[in-house]
Amino acid sequence: MPAFDFPQDLLDAQAALDEVQAEHDQFAQLLPWSAEPMPGSKSKKADSPGYTPEQAERLAGYRARILERTTFVITHPYWTTLSGPDRVAARTALKHVHDTAGPAA
């Protein structure tokens, strides 16, 4: 994959998006399986009490932050400097740039 010279604000925005997505995912694992109270199935799931108002508000906050950060990343002016397959490759590279970031040489 070719190397891309991402602007620092775009790198920072992607890192912030990754962070809030991870926080959301961790929180979502703690939630009941249904947002609304629902009976469980006989052998597979217990009854779900539904989300508390606080849980629903916190989840909505995470979703709003994810939308805000995603919008910033996907509408960044950097993308207009690329086209076609290069833009796709750059977007993929940006999504994973922090996965392999290590100490600078």
Short mmCIF file of N, CA, C and O in Angstrom, two decimals, residues 41-97:
data_model
loop_
_atom_site.label_atom_id
_atom_site.label_comp_id
_atom_site.label_asym_id
_atom_site.label_seq_id
_atom_site.Cartn_x
_atom_site.Cartn_y
_atom_site.Cartn_z
N SER A 41 -36.00 -15.40 25.81
CA SER A 41 -36.46 -16.68 25.29
C SER A 41 -36.25 -17.73 26.38
O SER A 41 -35.48 -17.53 27.32
N LYS A 42 -36.92 -18.85 26.27
CA LYS A 42 -36.89 -19.85 27.33
C LYS A 42 -35.50 -20.39 27.61
O LYS A 42 -35.14 -20.64 28.75
N SER A 43 -34.71 -20.57 26.60
CA SER A 43 -33.42 -21.22 26.84
C SER A 43 -32.20 -20.35 26.51
O SER A 43 -31.10 -20.70 26.88
N LYS A 44 -32.40 -19.24 25.84
CA LYS A 44 -31.24 -18.51 25.34
C LYS A 44 -30.94 -17.21 26.08
O LYS A 44 -29.81 -16.91 26.37
N LYS A 45 -31.95 -16.39 26.35
CA LYS A 45 -31.72 -15.07 26.92
C LYS A 45 -32.62 -14.85 28.13
O LYS A 45 -33.78 -15.25 28.14
N ALA A 46 -32.05 -14.14 29.09
CA ALA A 46 -32.85 -13.71 30.22
C ALA A 46 -33.70 -12.51 29.80
O ALA A 46 -33.45 -11.90 28.76
N ASP A 47 -34.67 -12.17 30.61
CA ASP A 47 -35.46 -10.97 30.33
C ASP A 47 -34.54 -9.76 30.29
O ASP A 47 -33.56 -9.69 31.02
N SER A 48 -34.87 -8.81 29.45
CA SER A 48 -34.13 -7.56 29.39
C SER A 48 -34.94 -6.48 30.10
O SER A 48 -36.10 -6.27 29.77
N PRO A 49 -34.31 -5.80 31.05
CA PRO A 49 -35.03 -4.71 31.72
C PRO A 49 -35.11 -3.45 30.86
O PRO A 49 -35.79 -2.50 31.21
N GLY A 50 -34.42 -3.44 29.73
CA GLY A 50 -34.33 -2.24 28.90
C GLY A 50 -33.27 -1.32 29.45
O GLY A 50 -32.69 -1.57 30.51
N TYR A 51 -32.98 -0.27 28.73
CA TYR A 51 -31.98 0.70 29.17
C TYR A 51 -32.60 1.65 30.19
O TYR A 51 -33.76 2.04 30.06
N THR A 52 -31.80 2.06 31.13
CA THR A 52 -32.22 3.14 32.02
C THR A 52 -32.14 4.44 31.23
O THR A 52 -31.44 4.51 30.20
N PRO A 53 -32.81 5.49 31.68
CA PRO A 53 -32.68 6.78 30.98
C PRO A 53 -31.22 7.24 30.90
O PRO A 53 -30.80 7.80 29.89
N GLU A 54 -30.46 6.99 31.95
CA GLU A 54 -29.04 7.39 31.95
C GLU A 54 -28.25 6.60 30.90
O GLU A 54 -27.39 7.16 30.21
N GLN A 55 -28.52 5.30 30.80
CA GLN A 55 -27.83 4.49 29.79
C GLN A 55 -28.19 4.95 28.39
O GLN A 55 -27.32 5.07 27.52
N ALA A 56 -29.46 5.22 28.16
CA ALA A 56 -29.91 5.68 26.83
C ALA A 56 -29.27 7.02 26.50
O ALA A 56 -28.82 7.23 25.36
N GLU A 57 -29.18 7.92 27.48
CA GLU A 57 -28.58 9.23 27.24
C GLU A 57 -27.08 9.09 26.94
O GLU A 57 -26.56 9.76 26.03
N ARG A 58 -26.41 8.25 27.70
CA ARG A 58 -24.97 8.05 27.47
C ARG A 58 -24.71 7.45 26.09
O ARG A 58 -23.81 7.87 25.37
N LEU A 59 -25.53 6.46 25.72
CA LEU A 59 -25.38 5.83 24.40
C LEU A 59 -25.63 6.85 23.29
O LEU A 59 -24.89 6.90 22.31
N ALA A 60 -26.65 7.68 23.46
CA ALA A 60 -26.93 8.72 22.46
C ALA A 60 -25.76 9.70 22.36
O ALA A 60 -25.42 10.16 21.27
N GLY A 61 -25.14 10.01 23.49
CA GLY A 61 -23.97 10.89 23.47
C GLY A 61 -22.82 10.29 22.69
O GLY A 61 -22.16 10.99 21.91
N TYR A 62 -22.56 9.00 22.92
CA TYR A 62 -21.51 8.33 22.14
C TYR A 62 -21.82 8.38 20.65
O TYR A 62 -20.96 8.67 19.83
N ARG A 63 -23.06 8.08 20.30
CA ARG A 63 -23.44 8.07 18.88
C ARG A 63 -23.30 9.45 18.25
O ARG A 63 -22.85 9.58 17.11
N ALA A 64 -23.65 10.49 19.00
CA ALA A 64 -23.50 11.86 18.48
C ALA A 64 -22.03 12.20 18.27
O ALA A 64 -21.66 12.82 17.26
N ARG A 65 -21.18 11.81 19.21
CA ARG A 65 -19.74 12.08 19.07
C ARG A 65 -19.15 11.29 17.90
O ARG A 65 -18.30 11.81 17.17
N ILE A 66 -19.59 10.06 17.73
CA ILE A 66 -19.11 9.26 16.59
C ILE A 66 -19.53 9.92 15.28
O ILE A 66 -18.71 10.05 14.35
N LEU A 67 -20.76 10.37 15.19
CA LEU A 67 -21.24 11.04 13.97
C LEU A 67 -20.45 12.31 13.71
O LEU A 67 -20.02 12.56 12.57
N GLU A 68 -20.22 13.09 14.73
CA GLU A 68 -19.46 14.34 14.58
C GLU A 68 -18.05 14.08 14.08
O GLU A 68 -17.57 14.73 13.14
N ARG A 69 -17.37 13.12 14.68
CA ARG A 69 -15.99 12.83 14.29
C ARG A 69 -15.92 12.18 12.91
O ARG A 69 -15.03 12.47 12.13
N THR A 70 -16.87 11.31 12.63
CA THR A 70 -16.91 10.67 11.31
C THR A 70 -17.14 11.72 10.23
O THR A 70 -16.48 11.69 9.18
N THR A 71 -18.05 12.64 10.47
CA THR A 71 -18.33 13.71 9.50
C THR A 71 -17.08 14.53 9.24
O THR A 71 -16.76 14.85 8.08
N PHE A 72 -16.33 14.86 10.30
CA PHE A 72 -15.10 15.63 10.11
C PHE A 72 -14.11 14.85 9.25
O PHE A 72 -13.52 15.39 8.31
N VAL A 73 -13.94 13.56 9.54
CA VAL A 73 -12.97 12.76 8.80
C VAL A 73 -13.37 12.64 7.33
O VAL A 73 -12.55 12.87 6.44
N ILE A 74 -14.62 12.30 7.07
CA ILE A 74 -14.99 12.01 5.67
C ILE A 74 -15.18 13.26 4.82
O ILE A 74 -15.18 13.16 3.59
N THR A 75 -15.31 14.42 5.46
CA THR A 75 -15.47 15.65 4.68
C THR A 75 -14.20 16.51 4.70
O THR A 75 -14.22 17.65 4.20
N HIS A 76 -13.13 15.96 5.21
CA HIS A 76 -11.87 16.72 5.29
C HIS A 76 -11.40 17.08 3.88
O HIS A 76 -11.47 16.27 2.94
N PRO A 77 -10.89 18.30 3.70
CA PRO A 77 -10.43 18.73 2.37
C PRO A 77 -9.31 17.86 1.78
O PRO A 77 -9.13 17.85 0.55
N TYR A 78 -8.60 17.14 2.59
CA TYR A 78 -7.53 16.27 2.09
C TYR A 78 -8.04 15.32 1.01
O TYR A 78 -7.33 15.05 0.04
N TRP A 79 -9.25 14.82 1.18
CA TRP A 79 -9.76 13.81 0.24
C TRP A 79 -9.91 14.37 -1.17
O TRP A 79 -9.89 13.60 -2.13
N THR A 80 -10.04 15.69 -1.32
CA THR A 80 -10.17 16.27 -2.66
C THR A 80 -8.84 16.25 -3.42
O THR A 80 -8.83 16.48 -4.63
N THR A 81 -7.75 15.97 -2.72
CA THR A 81 -6.45 15.90 -3.38
C THR A 81 -6.20 14.53 -4.02
O THR A 81 -5.20 14.35 -4.71
N LEU A 82 -7.11 13.61 -3.79
CA LEU A 82 -6.98 12.24 -4.31
C LEU A 82 -8.21 11.89 -5.12
O LEU A 82 -9.27 12.50 -4.95
N SER A 83 -8.09 10.87 -5.95
CA SER A 83 -9.26 10.42 -6.70
C SER A 83 -9.20 8.91 -6.88
O SER A 83 -8.15 8.29 -6.75
N GLY A 84 -10.36 8.37 -7.19
CA GLY A 84 -10.49 6.95 -7.53
C GLY A 84 -9.84 6.01 -6.53
O GLY A 84 -10.02 6.16 -5.31
N PRO A 85 -9.07 5.05 -7.04
CA PRO A 85 -8.46 4.04 -6.18
C PRO A 85 -7.50 4.63 -5.14
O PRO A 85 -7.37 4.08 -4.05
N ASP A 86 -6.87 5.75 -5.45
CA ASP A 86 -5.98 6.38 -4.48
C ASP A 86 -6.75 6.86 -3.25
O ASP A 86 -6.29 6.73 -2.12
N ARG A 87 -7.92 7.41 -3.48
CA ARG A 87 -8.74 7.89 -2.36
C ARG A 87 -9.19 6.71 -1.50
O ARG A 87 -9.15 6.78 -0.27
N VAL A 88 -9.58 5.63 -2.13
CA VAL A 88 -10.00 4.43 -1.39
C VAL A 88 -8.82 3.87 -0.59
O VAL A 88 -8.95 3.55 0.59
N ALA A 89 -7.67 3.78 -1.21
CA ALA A 89 -6.49 3.26 -0.53
C ALA A 89 -6.08 4.16 0.64
O ALA A 89 -5.70 3.67 1.71
N ALA A 90 -6.17 5.46 0.44
CA ALA A 90 -5.82 6.40 1.51
C ALA A 90 -6.79 6.29 2.67
O ALA A 90 -6.38 6.30 3.84
N ARG A 91 -8.06 6.17 2.38
CA ARG A 91 -9.06 6.03 3.45
C ARG A 91 -8.80 4.77 4.26
O ARG A 91 -8.85 4.77 5.49
N THR A 92 -8.50 3.69 3.56
CA THR A 92 -8.19 2.44 4.26
C THR A 92 -6.92 2.59 5.10
O THR A 92 -6.87 2.14 6.24
N ALA A 93 -5.92 3.23 4.54
CA ALA A 93 -4.67 3.45 5.28
C ALA A 93 -4.91 4.30 6.52
O ALA A 93 -4.37 4.02 7.59
N LEU A 94 -5.73 5.34 6.40
CA LEU A 94 -6.01 6.20 7.55
C LEU A 94 -6.70 5.42 8.66
O LEU A 94 -6.38 5.59 9.83
N LYS A 95 -7.63 4.56 8.30
CA LYS A 95 -8.35 3.77 9.31
C LYS A 95 -7.39 2.92 10.12
O LYS A 95 -7.68 2.58 11.27
N HIS A 96 -6.27 2.53 9.54
CA HIS A 96 -5.35 1.62 10.21
C HIS A 96 -4.02 2.25 10.59
O HIS A 96 -3.14 1.57 11.10
N VAL A 97 -3.87 3.55 10.37
CA VAL A 97 -2.59 4.21 10.63
C VAL A 97 -2.17 4.09 12.10
O VAL A 97 -1.00 3.95 12.40
#
